[in-house]
Tab-separated table of C-alpha atoms in Angstrom:
chain	number	residue	atom	x	y	z
K	944	UNK	CA	103.600	109.303	198.242
K	945	UNK	CA	106.295	111.324	200.038
K	946	UNK	CA	107.507	114.196	198.044
K	947	UNK	CA	111.139	115.152	198.657
K	948	UNK	CA	111.770	118.916	199.601
K	949	UNK	CA	114.781	121.110	199.742
K	950	UNK	CA	116.590	120.816	203.173
K	951	UNK	CA	118.105	123.130	205.729
K	952	UNK	CA	121.676	122.254	206.464
K	953	UNK	CA	123.542	123.489	209.630
K	954	UNK	CA	127.392	122.983	209.559
K	955	UNK	CA	128.897	124.094	212.771
K	956	UNK	CA	132.184	123.920	214.630
K	957	UNK	CA	134.549	125.760	216.961
K	958	UNK	CA	136.659	128.745	215.748
K	959	UNK	CA	139.150	127.876	212.974
K	960	UNK	CA	137.366	124.795	211.954
K	961	UNK	CA	137.124	125.972	208.325
K	962	UNK	CA	133.505	126.990	208.216
K	963	UNK	CA	133.907	129.983	205.864
K	964	UNK	CA	136.339	127.909	203.566
K	965	UNK	CA	133.670	125.072	203.432
K	966	UNK	CA	131.058	127.615	202.445
K	967	UNK	CA	133.173	129.173	199.685
K	968	UNK	CA	133.827	125.599	198.513
K	969	UNK	CA	130.185	124.653	198.439
K	970	UNK	CA	129.498	128.021	196.338
K	971	UNK	CA	132.149	127.055	193.973
K	972	UNK	CA	130.833	123.449	193.366
K	973	UNK	CA	127.458	124.820	192.781
K	974	UNK	CA	128.714	127.503	190.178
K	975	UNK	CA	131.084	125.159	188.546
K	976	UNK	CA	128.043	123.121	187.623
K	977	UNK	CA	126.436	126.210	186.146
K	978	UNK	CA	124.031	126.910	189.198
K	979	UNK	CA	123.410	130.284	190.719
K	980	UNK	CA	123.800	130.719	194.421
K	981	UNK	CA	123.200	133.647	196.880
K	982	UNK	CA	125.646	134.323	199.835
K	983	UNK	CA	124.639	136.193	202.856
K	984	UNK	CA	125.624	136.859	206.340
K	985	UNK	CA	124.493	138.891	209.502
K	986	UNK	CA	125.420	142.675	209.563
K	987	UNK	CA	126.735	142.422	212.901
K	988	UNK	CA	129.756	140.505	211.628
K	989	UNK	CA	131.955	143.370	210.426
K	990	UNK	CA	134.937	141.133	209.549
K	991	UNK	CA	135.414	141.658	205.892
K	992	UNK	CA	132.650	144.198	205.754
K	993	UNK	CA	130.297	142.728	203.246
K	994	UNK	CA	132.591	140.056	202.375
K	995	UNK	CA	133.176	136.405	203.552
K	996	UNK	CA	136.952	135.763	204.422
K	997	UNK	CA	138.400	132.457	204.964
K	998	UNK	CA	141.474	131.564	206.877
K	999	UNK	CA	143.139	130.641	203.705
K	1000	UNK	CA	142.879	134.138	202.358
K	1001	UNK	CA	139.935	133.543	199.931
K	1002	UNK	CA	137.646	136.583	199.974
K	1003	UNK	CA	134.258	136.854	198.304
K	1004	UNK	CA	131.702	139.562	198.666
K	1005	UNK	CA	128.122	138.534	199.823
K	1006	UNK	CA	125.037	139.159	197.977
K	1007	UNK	CA	123.294	140.760	200.875
K	1008	UNK	CA	123.649	141.204	204.570
K	1009	UNK	CA	121.025	140.643	207.162
K	1010	UNK	CA	120.085	143.191	209.830
K	1011	UNK	CA	119.057	142.055	213.218
K	1012	UNK	CA	115.277	142.745	212.737
K	1013	UNK	CA	115.067	141.866	209.026
K	1014	UNK	CA	112.342	139.563	207.955
K	1015	UNK	CA	114.936	137.019	206.375
K	1016	UNK	CA	112.499	135.283	204.059
K	1017	UNK	CA	111.293	138.581	202.816
K	1018	UNK	CA	114.779	139.787	202.216
K	1019	UNK	CA	115.757	136.655	200.472
K	1020	UNK	CA	112.647	136.640	198.156
K	1021	UNK	CA	113.592	140.201	197.016
K	1022	UNK	CA	117.186	139.109	196.427
K	1023	UNK	CA	116.213	136.157	194.693
K	1024	UNK	CA	113.844	137.823	192.287
K	1025	UNK	CA	116.695	140.474	191.561
K	1026	UNK	CA	119.277	137.739	191.050
K	1027	UNK	CA	117.008	135.714	188.775
K	1028	UNK	CA	115.937	138.947	186.783
K	1029	UNK	CA	119.591	139.638	186.070
K	1030	UNK	CA	120.869	136.182	185.203
K	1031	UNK	CA	117.793	134.435	183.962
K	1032	UNK	CA	118.531	131.396	186.053
K	1033	UNK	CA	116.928	130.048	189.168
K	1034	UNK	CA	118.764	130.508	192.539
K	1035	UNK	CA	119.926	126.928	193.405
K	1036	UNK	CA	121.026	127.424	197.016
K	1037	UNK	CA	121.404	130.071	199.702
K	1038	UNK	CA	124.495	130.109	201.809
K	1039	UNK	CA	124.766	131.734	205.246
K	1040	UNK	CA	128.022	132.447	206.977
K	1041	UNK	CA	128.276	133.250	210.613
K	1042	UNK	CA	124.787	131.866	211.280
K	1043	UNK	CA	125.118	132.075	215.052
K	1044	UNK	CA	124.394	135.758	214.834
K	1045	UNK	CA	120.811	135.140	213.516
K	1046	UNK	CA	117.940	135.644	215.786
K	1047	UNK	CA	115.800	132.449	216.485
K	1048	UNK	CA	113.062	133.794	214.128
K	1049	UNK	CA	115.453	134.376	211.309
K	1050	UNK	CA	116.716	130.625	211.842
K	1051	UNK	CA	113.050	129.726	211.353
K	1052	UNK	CA	112.780	131.627	208.169
K	1053	UNK	CA	115.780	129.630	206.793
K	1054	UNK	CA	113.592	126.553	207.381
K	1055	UNK	CA	110.694	128.265	205.513
K	1056	UNK	CA	112.912	129.197	202.721
K	1057	UNK	CA	114.231	125.538	202.351
K	1058	UNK	CA	110.742	123.852	202.667
K	1059	UNK	CA	108.141	126.441	201.410
K	1060	UNK	CA	110.343	128.165	198.786
K	1061	UNK	CA	112.071	124.890	197.756
K	1062	UNK	CA	115.619	126.473	197.857
K	1063	UNK	CA	118.260	124.420	199.911
K	1064	UNK	CA	119.935	126.352	202.686
K	1065	UNK	CA	123.449	125.796	203.965
K	1066	UNK	CA	124.177	127.692	207.249
K	1067	UNK	CA	127.615	127.855	208.641
K	1068	UNK	CA	128.360	128.984	212.115
K	1069	UNK	CA	129.674	128.510	215.771
K	1070	UNK	CA	127.719	126.465	218.242
K	1071	UNK	CA	128.643	128.234	221.555
K	1072	UNK	CA	130.261	131.444	222.706
K	1073	UNK	CA	133.388	131.932	224.870
K	1074	UNK	CA	131.358	131.052	227.934
K	1075	UNK	CA	130.132	127.760	226.296
K	1076	UNK	CA	126.520	129.170	226.026
K	1077	UNK	CA	124.721	128.632	222.672
K	1078	UNK	CA	124.125	131.492	220.399
K	1079	UNK	CA	120.381	132.028	219.681
K	1080	UNK	CA	120.740	131.380	216.050
K	1081	UNK	CA	122.843	128.261	216.536
K	1082	UNK	CA	120.514	126.932	219.239
K	1083	UNK	CA	117.512	127.136	216.985
K	1084	UNK	CA	119.381	125.737	214.001
K	1085	UNK	CA	120.268	122.685	216.085
K	1086	UNK	CA	116.656	122.174	216.978
K	1087	UNK	CA	115.224	122.509	213.439
K	1088	UNK	CA	117.691	121.764	210.694
K	1089	UNK	CA	117.271	118.670	208.614
K	1090	UNK	CA	120.890	117.939	208.695
K	1091	UNK	CA	123.640	118.723	211.140
K	1092	UNK	CA	127.418	118.399	210.515
K	1093	UNK	CA	130.228	119.167	212.866
K	1094	UNK	CA	133.236	120.718	211.200
K	1095	UNK	CA	136.263	119.613	213.400
K	1096	UNK	CA	139.416	121.330	214.329
K	1097	UNK	CA	142.174	120.570	217.097
K	1098	UNK	CA	143.138	122.156	220.342
K	1099	UNK	CA	146.704	123.465	221.000
K	1100	UNK	CA	147.154	120.069	222.949
K	1101	UNK	CA	146.101	118.121	219.880
K	1102	UNK	CA	142.697	116.924	221.194
K	1103	UNK	CA	139.502	117.653	219.344
K	1104	UNK	CA	138.447	121.456	220.081
K	1105	UNK	CA	134.858	122.029	220.938
K	1106	UNK	CA	135.000	125.420	222.862
K	1107	UNK	CA	135.971	128.939	221.897
K	1108	UNK	CA	138.209	130.715	224.277
K	1109	UNK	CA	138.377	134.493	224.361
K	1110	UNK	CA	141.714	136.205	224.995
K	1111	UNK	CA	142.279	139.936	225.576
K	1112	UNK	CA	146.142	140.203	225.059
K	1113	UNK	CA	147.537	137.143	226.121
K	1114	UNK	CA	144.863	136.622	229.042
K	1115	UNK	CA	141.824	134.512	228.629
K	1116	UNK	CA	138.713	136.095	229.944
K	1117	UNK	CA	135.370	134.520	230.960
K	1118	UNK	CA	133.034	137.585	231.519
K	1119	UNK	CA	131.668	140.173	229.032
K	1120	UNK	CA	129.127	140.499	226.196
K	1121	UNK	CA	128.503	137.417	223.994
K	1122	UNK	CA	129.422	139.330	220.859
K	1123	UNK	CA	132.716	141.292	220.909
K	1124	UNK	CA	133.819	141.275	217.181
K	1125	UNK	CA	135.409	144.813	217.332
K	1126	UNK	CA	137.022	144.711	220.653
K	1127	UNK	CA	140.624	146.020	220.798
K	1128	UNK	CA	143.022	143.184	220.856
K	1129	UNK	CA	140.304	140.491	221.355
K	1130	UNK	CA	141.111	137.011	219.861
K	1131	UNK	CA	139.636	133.739	220.107
K	1132	UNK	CA	141.166	130.231	220.461
K	1133	UNK	CA	139.644	126.947	219.806
K	1134	UNK	CA	140.021	124.680	222.958
K	1135	UNK	CA	139.269	121.193	224.033
K	1136	UNK	CA	137.099	120.829	227.288
K	1137	UNK	CA	140.289	119.877	229.287
K	1138	UNK	CA	142.274	123.043	228.275
K	1139	UNK	CA	139.104	125.358	228.551
K	1140	UNK	CA	138.575	124.109	232.131
K	1141	UNK	CA	142.187	124.543	232.887
K	1142	UNK	CA	142.124	128.130	231.640
K	1143	UNK	CA	138.948	128.942	233.309
K	1144	UNK	CA	139.747	127.338	236.556
K	1145	UNK	CA	136.953	124.831	236.297
K	1146	UNK	CA	134.237	127.448	235.548
K	1147	UNK	CA	131.821	126.558	232.764
K	1148	UNK	CA	128.736	128.595	231.657
K	1149	UNK	CA	127.748	132.231	232.080
K	1150	UNK	CA	127.524	133.859	235.468
């Protein structure tokens, strides 16, 4: 007899594909049915401080943030116990924003939470950086998640966007640190493969 278990879902897409909006909608759907959820994101993402901010202007505070060296399963267990103590109802789901910034080990913890702790986990994030290289958290989630879903958006040319171009001012750049959230005048644009290669002069990958 096969016993069904909770699952780990990874929903990924290029910048501006509506990942945070989808996460907040999922949280709303759970809560509309009277179920308790916990929201979290990596601490390295300082956009919105301790909140999730969607492109549509919806803002919601997270229940906890995740440090780069945190034992994520242990942190979740403590937050779950506190939430269930306050509300007297079980936590029905854990939702993670900006999951690309997790470590590979923390991604493994999400699988443990889903399977061993029997709490579904919905993780949302970007697959690759501005050099088309996978983030460690995303790479691991692509390897282990029960379910993968691509959230789609379009390039400026109308094609499907799959890459993330980094701009400093009006100029695209292809060198630098993988994470540059707080850079002065740093912006990102979702690009299809053709437009990315046009901007990079045919370059792809890190050097």
